[in-house]
Tab-separated table of C-alpha atoms in Angstrom:
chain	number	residue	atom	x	y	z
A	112	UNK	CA	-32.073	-88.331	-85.340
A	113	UNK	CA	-35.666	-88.645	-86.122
A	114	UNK	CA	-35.323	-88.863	-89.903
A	115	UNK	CA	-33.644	-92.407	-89.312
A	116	UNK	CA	-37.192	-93.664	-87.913
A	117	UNK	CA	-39.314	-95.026	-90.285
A	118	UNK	CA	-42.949	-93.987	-88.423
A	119	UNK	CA	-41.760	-90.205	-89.236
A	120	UNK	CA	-43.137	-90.670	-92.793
A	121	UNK	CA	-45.010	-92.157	-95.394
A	122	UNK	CA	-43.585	-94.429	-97.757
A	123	UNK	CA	-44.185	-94.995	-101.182
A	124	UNK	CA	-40.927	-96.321	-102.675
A	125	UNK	CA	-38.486	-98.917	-101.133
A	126	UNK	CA	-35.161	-97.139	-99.667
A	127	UNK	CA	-32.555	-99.601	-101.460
A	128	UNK	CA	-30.579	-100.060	-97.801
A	129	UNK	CA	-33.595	-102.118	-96.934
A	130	UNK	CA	-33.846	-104.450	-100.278
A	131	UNK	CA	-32.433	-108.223	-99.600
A	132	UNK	CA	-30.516	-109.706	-101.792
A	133	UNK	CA	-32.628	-112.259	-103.771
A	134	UNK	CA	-32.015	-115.493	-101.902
A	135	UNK	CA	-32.402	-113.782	-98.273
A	136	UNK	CA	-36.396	-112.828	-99.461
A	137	UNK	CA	-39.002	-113.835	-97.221
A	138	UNK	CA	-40.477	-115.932	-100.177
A	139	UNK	CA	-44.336	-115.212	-98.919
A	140	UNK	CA	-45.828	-117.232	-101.455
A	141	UNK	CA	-44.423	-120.065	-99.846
A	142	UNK	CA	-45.464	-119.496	-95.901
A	143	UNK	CA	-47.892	-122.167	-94.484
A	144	UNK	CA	-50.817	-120.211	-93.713
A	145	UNK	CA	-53.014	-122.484	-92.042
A	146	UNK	CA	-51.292	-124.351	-89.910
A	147	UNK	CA	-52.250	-124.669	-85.733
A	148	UNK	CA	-49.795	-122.985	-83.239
A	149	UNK	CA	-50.490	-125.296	-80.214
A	150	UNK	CA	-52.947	-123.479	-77.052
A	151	UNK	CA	-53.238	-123.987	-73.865
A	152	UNK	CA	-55.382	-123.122	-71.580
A	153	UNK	CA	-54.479	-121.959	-68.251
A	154	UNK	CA	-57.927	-121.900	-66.512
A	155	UNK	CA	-57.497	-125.958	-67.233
A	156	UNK	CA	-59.217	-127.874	-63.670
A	157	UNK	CA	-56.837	-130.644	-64.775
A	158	UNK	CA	-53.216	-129.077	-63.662
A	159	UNK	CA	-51.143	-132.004	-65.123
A	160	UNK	CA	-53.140	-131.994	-68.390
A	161	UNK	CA	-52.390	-127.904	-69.015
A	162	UNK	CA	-48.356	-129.052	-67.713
A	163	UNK	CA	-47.938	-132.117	-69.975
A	164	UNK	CA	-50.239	-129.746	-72.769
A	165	UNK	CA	-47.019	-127.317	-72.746
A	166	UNK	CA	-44.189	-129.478	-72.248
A	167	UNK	CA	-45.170	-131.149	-75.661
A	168	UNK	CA	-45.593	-127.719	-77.394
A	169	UNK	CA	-42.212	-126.613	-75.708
A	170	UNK	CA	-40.891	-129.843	-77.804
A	171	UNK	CA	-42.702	-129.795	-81.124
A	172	UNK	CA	-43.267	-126.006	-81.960
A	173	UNK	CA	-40.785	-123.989	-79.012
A	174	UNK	CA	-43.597	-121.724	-79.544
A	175	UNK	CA	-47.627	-122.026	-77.572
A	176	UNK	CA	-50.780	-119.817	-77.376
A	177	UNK	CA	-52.181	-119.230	-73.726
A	178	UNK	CA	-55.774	-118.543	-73.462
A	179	UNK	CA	-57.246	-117.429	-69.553
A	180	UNK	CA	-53.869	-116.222	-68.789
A	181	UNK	CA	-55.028	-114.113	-66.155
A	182	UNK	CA	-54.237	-110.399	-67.928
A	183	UNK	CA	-57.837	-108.249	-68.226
A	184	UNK	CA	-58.601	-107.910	-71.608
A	185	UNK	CA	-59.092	-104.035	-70.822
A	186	UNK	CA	-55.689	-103.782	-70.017
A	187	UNK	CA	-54.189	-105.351	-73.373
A	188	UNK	CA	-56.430	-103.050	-75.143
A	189	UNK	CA	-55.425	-99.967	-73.031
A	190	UNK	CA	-51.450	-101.110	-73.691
A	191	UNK	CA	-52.169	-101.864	-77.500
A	192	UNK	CA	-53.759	-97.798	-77.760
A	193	UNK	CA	-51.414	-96.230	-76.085
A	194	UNK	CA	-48.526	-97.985	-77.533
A	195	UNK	CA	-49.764	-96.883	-81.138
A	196	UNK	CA	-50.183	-93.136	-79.752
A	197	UNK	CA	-46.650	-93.144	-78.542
A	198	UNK	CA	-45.657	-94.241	-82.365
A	199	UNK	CA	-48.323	-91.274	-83.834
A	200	UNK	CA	-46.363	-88.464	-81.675
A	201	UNK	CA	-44.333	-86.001	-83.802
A	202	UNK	CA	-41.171	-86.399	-85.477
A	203	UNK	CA	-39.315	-83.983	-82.698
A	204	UNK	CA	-40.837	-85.384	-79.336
A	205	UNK	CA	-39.781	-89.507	-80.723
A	206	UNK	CA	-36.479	-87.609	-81.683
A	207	UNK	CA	-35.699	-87.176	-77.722
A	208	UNK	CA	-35.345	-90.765	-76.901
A	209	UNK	CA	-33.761	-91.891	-79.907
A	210	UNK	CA	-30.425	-93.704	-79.849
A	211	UNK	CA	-28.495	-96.482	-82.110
A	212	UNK	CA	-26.556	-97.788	-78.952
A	213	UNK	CA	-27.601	-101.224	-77.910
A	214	UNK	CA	-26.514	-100.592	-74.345
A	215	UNK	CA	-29.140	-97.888	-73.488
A	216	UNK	CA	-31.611	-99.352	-71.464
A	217	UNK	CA	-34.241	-96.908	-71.944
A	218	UNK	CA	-34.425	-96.106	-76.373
A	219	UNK	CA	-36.008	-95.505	-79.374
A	220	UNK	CA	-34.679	-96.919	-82.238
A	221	UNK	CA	-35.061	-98.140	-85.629
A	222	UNK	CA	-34.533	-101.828	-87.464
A	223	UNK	CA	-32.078	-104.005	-85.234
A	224	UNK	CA	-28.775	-102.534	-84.964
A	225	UNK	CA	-28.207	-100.082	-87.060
A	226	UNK	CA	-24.852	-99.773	-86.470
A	227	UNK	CA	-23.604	-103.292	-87.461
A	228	UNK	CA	-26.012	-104.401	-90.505
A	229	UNK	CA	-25.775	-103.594	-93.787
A	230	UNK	CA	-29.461	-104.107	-95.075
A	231	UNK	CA	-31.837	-102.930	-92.323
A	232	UNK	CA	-35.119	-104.207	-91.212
A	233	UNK	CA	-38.716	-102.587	-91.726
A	234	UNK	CA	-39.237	-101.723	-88.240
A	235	UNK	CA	-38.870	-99.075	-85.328
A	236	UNK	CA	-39.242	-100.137	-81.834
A	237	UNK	CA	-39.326	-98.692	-78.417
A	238	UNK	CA	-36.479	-100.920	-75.742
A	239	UNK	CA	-37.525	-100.249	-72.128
A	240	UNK	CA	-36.228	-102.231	-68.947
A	241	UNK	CA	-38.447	-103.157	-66.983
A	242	UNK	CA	-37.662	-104.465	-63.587
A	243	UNK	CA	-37.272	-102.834	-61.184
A	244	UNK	CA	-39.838	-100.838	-62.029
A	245	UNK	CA	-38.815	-97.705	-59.424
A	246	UNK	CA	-35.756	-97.842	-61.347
A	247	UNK	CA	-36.575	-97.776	-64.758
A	248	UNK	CA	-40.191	-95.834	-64.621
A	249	UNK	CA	-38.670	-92.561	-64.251
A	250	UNK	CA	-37.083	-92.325	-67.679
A	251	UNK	CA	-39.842	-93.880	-69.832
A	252	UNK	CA	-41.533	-91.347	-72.095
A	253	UNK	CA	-43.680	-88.957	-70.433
A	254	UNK	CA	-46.330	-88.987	-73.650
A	255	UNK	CA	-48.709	-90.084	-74.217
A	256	UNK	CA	-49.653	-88.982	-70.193
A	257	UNK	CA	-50.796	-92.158	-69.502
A	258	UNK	CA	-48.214	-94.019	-70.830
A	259	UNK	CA	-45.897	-94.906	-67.778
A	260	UNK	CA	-48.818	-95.868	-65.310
A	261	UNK	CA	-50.480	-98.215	-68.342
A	262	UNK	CA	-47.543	-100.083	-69.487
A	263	UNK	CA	-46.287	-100.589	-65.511
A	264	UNK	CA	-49.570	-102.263	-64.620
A	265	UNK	CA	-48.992	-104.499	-67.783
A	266	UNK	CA	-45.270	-105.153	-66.513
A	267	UNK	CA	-46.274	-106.373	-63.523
A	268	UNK	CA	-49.417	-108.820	-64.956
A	269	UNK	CA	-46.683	-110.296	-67.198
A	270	UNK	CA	-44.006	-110.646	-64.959
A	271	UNK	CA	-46.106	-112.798	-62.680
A	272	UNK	CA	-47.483	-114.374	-65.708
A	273	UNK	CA	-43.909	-115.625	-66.767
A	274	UNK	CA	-43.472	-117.160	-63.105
A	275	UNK	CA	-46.702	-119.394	-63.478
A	276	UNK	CA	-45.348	-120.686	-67.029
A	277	UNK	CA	-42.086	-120.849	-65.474
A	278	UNK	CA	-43.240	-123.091	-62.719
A	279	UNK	CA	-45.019	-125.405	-65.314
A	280	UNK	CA	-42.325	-125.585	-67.708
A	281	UNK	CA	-39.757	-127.207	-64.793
A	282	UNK	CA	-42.880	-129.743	-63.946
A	283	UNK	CA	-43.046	-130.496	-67.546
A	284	UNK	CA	-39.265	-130.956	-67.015
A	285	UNK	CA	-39.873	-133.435	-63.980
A	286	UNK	CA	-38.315	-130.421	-62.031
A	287	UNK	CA	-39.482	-128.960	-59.150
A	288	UNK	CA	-41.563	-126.201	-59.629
A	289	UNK	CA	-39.566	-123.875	-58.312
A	290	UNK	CA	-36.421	-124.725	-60.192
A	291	UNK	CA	-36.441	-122.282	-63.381
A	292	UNK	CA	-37.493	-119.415	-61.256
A	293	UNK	CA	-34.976	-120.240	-58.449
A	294	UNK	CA	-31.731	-120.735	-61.137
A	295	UNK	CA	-32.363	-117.772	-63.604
A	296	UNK	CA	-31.595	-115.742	-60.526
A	297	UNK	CA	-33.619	-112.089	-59.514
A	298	UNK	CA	-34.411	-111.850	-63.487
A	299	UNK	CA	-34.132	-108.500	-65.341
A	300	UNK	CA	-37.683	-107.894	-67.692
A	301	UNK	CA	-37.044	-105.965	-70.659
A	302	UNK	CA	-39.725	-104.778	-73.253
A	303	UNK	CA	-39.669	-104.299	-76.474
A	304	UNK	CA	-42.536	-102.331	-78.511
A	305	UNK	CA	-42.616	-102.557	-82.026
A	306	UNK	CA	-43.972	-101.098	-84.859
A	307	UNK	CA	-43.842	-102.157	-88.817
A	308	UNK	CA	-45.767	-99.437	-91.013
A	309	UNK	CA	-47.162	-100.394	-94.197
A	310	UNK	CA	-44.004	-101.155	-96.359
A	311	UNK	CA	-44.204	-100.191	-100.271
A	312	UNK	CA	-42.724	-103.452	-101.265
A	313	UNK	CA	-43.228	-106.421	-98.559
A	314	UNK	CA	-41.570	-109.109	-100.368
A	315	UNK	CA	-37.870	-107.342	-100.490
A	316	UNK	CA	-37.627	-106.982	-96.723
A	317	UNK	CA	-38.469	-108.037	-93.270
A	318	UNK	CA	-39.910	-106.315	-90.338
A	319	UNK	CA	-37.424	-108.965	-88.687
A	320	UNK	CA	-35.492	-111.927	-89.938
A	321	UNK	CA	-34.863	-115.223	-88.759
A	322	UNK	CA	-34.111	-115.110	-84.992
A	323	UNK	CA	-33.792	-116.974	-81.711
A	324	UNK	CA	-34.477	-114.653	-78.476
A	325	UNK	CA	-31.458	-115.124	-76.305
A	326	UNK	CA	-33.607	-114.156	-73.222
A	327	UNK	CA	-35.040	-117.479	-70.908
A	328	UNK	CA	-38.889	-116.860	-72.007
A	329	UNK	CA	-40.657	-114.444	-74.073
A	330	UNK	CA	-44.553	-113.498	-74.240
A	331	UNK	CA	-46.063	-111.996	-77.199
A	332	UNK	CA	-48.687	-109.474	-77.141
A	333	UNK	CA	-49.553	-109.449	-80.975
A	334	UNK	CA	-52.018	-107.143	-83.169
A	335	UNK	CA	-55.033	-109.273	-83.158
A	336	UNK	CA	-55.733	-107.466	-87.047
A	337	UNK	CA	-52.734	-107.330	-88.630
A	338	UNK	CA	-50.951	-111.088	-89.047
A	339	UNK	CA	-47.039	-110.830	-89.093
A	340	UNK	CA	-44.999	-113.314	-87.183
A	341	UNK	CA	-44.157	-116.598	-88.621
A	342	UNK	CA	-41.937	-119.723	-86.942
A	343	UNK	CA	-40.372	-122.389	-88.174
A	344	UNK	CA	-41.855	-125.465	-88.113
A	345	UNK	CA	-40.495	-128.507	-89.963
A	346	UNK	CA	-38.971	-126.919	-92.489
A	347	UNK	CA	-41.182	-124.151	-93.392
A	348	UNK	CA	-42.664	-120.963	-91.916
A	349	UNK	CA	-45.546	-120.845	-90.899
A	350	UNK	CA	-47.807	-117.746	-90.173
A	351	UNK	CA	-49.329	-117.588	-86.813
A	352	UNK	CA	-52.723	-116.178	-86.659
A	353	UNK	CA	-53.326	-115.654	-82.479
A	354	UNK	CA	-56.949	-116.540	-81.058
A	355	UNK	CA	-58.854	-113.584	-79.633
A	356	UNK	CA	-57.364	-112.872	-76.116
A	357	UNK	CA	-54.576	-115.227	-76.919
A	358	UNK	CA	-50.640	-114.508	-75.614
A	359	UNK	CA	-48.027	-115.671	-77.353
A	360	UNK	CA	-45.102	-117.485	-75.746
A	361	UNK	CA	-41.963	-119.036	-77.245
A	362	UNK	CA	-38.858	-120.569	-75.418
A	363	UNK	CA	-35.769	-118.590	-75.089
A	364	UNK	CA	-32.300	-119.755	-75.646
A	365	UNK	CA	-31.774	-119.952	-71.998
A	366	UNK	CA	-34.552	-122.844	-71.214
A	367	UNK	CA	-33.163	-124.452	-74.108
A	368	UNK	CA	-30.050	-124.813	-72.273
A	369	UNK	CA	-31.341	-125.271	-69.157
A	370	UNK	CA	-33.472	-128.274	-70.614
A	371	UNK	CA	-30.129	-130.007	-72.144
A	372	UNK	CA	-31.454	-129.600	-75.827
A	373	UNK	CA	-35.365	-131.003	-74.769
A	374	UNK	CA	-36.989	-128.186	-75.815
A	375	UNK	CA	-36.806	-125.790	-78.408
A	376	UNK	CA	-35.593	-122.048	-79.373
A	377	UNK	CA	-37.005	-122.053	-82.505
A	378	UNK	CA	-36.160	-119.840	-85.243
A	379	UNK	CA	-39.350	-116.794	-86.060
A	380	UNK	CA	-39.899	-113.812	-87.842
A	381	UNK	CA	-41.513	-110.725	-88.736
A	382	UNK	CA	-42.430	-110.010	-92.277
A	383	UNK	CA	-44.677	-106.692	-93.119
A	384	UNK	CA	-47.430	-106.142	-95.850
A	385	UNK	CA	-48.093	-102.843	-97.852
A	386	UNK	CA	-51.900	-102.525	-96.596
A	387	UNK	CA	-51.883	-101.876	-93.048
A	388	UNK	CA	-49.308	-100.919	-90.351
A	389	UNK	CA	-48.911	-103.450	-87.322
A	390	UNK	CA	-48.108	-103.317	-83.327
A	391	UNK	CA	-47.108	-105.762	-80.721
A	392	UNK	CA	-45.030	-105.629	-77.970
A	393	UNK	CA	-42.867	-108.166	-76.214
A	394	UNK	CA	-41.901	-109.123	-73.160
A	395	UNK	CA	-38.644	-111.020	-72.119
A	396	UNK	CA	-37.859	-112.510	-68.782
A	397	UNK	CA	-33.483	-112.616	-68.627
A	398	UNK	CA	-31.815	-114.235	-66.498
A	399	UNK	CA	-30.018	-112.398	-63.939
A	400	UNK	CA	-26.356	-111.530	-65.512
A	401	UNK	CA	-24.034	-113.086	-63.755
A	402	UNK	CA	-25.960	-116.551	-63.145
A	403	UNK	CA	-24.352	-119.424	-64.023
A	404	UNK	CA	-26.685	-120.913	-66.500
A	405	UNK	CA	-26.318	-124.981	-68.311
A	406	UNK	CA	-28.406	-128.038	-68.327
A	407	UNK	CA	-29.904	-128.728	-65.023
A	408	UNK	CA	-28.255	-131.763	-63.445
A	409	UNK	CA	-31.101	-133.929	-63.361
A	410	UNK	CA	-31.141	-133.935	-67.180
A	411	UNK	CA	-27.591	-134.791	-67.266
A	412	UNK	CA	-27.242	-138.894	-67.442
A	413	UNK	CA	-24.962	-140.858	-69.631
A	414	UNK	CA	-27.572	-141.336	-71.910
A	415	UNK	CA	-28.449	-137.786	-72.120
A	416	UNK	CA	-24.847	-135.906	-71.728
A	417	UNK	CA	-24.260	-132.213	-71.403
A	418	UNK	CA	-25.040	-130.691	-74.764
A	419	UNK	CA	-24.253	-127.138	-73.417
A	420	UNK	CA	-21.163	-125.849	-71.304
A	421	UNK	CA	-21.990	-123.870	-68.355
A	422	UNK	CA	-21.454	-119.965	-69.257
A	423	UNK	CA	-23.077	-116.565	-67.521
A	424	UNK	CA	-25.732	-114.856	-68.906
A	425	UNK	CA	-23.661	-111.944	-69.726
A	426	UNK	CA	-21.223	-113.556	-71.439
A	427	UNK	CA	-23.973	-115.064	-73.405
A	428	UNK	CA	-25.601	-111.771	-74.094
A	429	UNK	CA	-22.485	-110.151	-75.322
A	430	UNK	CA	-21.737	-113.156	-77.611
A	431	UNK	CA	-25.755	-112.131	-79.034
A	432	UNK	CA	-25.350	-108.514	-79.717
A	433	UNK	CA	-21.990	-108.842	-81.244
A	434	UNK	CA	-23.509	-110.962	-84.014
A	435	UNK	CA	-25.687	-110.222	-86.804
A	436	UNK	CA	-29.575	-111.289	-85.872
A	437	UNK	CA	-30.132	-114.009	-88.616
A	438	UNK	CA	-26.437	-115.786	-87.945
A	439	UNK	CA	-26.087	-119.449	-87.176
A	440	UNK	CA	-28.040	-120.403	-83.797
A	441	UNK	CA	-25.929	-118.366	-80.761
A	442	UNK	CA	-26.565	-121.816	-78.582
A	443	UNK	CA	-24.207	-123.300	-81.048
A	444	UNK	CA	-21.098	-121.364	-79.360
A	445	UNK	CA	-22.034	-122.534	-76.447
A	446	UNK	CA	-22.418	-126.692	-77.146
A	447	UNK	CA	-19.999	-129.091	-74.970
């Protein structure tokens, strides 16, 4: 199974499963390269400013930088090594935790899902679940040696991480603090590390196209070198270039709900270059499956009616995964 990886190999020429068709190009001539990505500092004194700080970015960009998040630097540099040592291991030791099946919780895999598209994406990435970590731990990959004990102390800083933002979002909301955390239910905490090697002809493919993550909240540990995601912001994409010791995090599809249409999934993606390869690895908070998930009932007046129905998370997450990854919004099934 290894030979379907991309990180087994140099590549020189572009595989023509990968090439999309002319109108579906990234167009990288065209991406808005300066543009700010809102930040916010957590280490704020003034609580209300950092709260009202994200609520607006949560409405204008679905997408903020957090500086003084709380995670040692040492750490994200230990997770960023060892994450690119796991993708430099031979051909026959990646080969062992390979799989195509969305369903695994523990895999190695290649593009999106490989067993639906037709044109792939310039990418392999390593899925692991996350929480409970007792649970999960046990089947990660065993190499690089220090791989299970680095990226669990990393879990954990993020997880609690995603409860701060999740208690600021609700305020932001006029929520109580507490509410986000308390609906989404004992949340599940997946991980996904990628990696995009240098790609022979950048402008035919993506690492990954257009998306929304169907997860609640999402934080982005991105390769402070190697510039690759872009959002969509008004129109156009824009390239976001993170601040030393900056985290990335955009709104899910499940706060979007949750905040009757207020704030924003946006759409983002991953494009690659020929130069250099690139890392980063994400983080999603889920909610729990079988919470009942819609607009909380204080947003809900007659001048601001139910946009969304009230569904599970697992019927939501099925809906995701039996679509293609750049289709219309999935939130869209789901509208009252």
């Amino acid at each position: 199974m290894a030979e379907h990886l991309l990180s087994t190999a140099v590549h020189r020429t572009m595989p023509g499963n990968y090439v999309r068709p002319e109108a579906q190009r990234p167009r990288l001539a065209e991406v808005v390269s300066g543009a700010p990505i809102p930040v916010v500092d957590l280490a704020c004194p003034d609580r209300a400013a950092a709260v009202a700080a994200i609520g607006a970015a949560c409405r204008s960009h679905g997408f903020f930088q957090v500086l003084n998040h709380g995670i040692d630097d040492g750490l994200i540099a230990e997770v960023m090594a060892v994450a690119r040592e796991f993708f430099r291991l031979p051909a026959e030791e990646k080969a062992k935790l390979y799989s195509d099946d969305p369903a695994r919780k523990i895999r190695l895999s290649t593009s999106f899902n490989v067993r639906k598209e037709t044109v792939h994406n310039w990418r392999d990435y390593l899925r692991l679940h996350c929480h409970p970590l007792d649970q999960f731990v046990p089947d990660w990959p065993s190499n690089p040696p220090d791989f299970k004990e680095t990226i669990s102390r990393y879990c954990r800083e993020v997880r609690a991480l995603g409860f701060r933002l999740y208690a600021a979002i609700s305020e932001s909301l006029g929520l109580e603090a507490s509410y986000m955390e308390e609906t989404l239910g004992e949340q599940e905490q997946h991980m996904a590390v990628n990696f995009y090697p240098p790609c022979p002809e950048p402008e035919l493919t993506y690492g990954l196209p257009a998306h929304t993550d169907p997860n609640a909240l999402t934080i982005l540990l991105m390769d402070q070198d190697v510039a690759g995601l872009q959002v969509l912001h008004a129109g156009r994409w824009v390239a976001v270039n993170p601040r030393p010791g900056a985290l990335i995090v955009n709104i899910g599809d499940q706060l979007q709900a949750l905040s009757n249409g207020e704030y924003r999934s946006v759409w983002h993606r991953a494009v690659v270059n020929s130069d250099r390869e690139r890392l980063s690895v994400a983080s999603f908070l889920c909610p729990c499956n079988d919470v009942v998930l819609g607009p909380a009932r204080k947003l809900v007046t007659e001048e601001t009616p139910a946009v969304y129905r009230s569904y599970t998370y697992d019927e939501y997450y099925k809906k995701f995964w039996s679509r293609n990854l750049d289709q219309e919004h999935c939130l869209e099934l789901f509208r009252t």
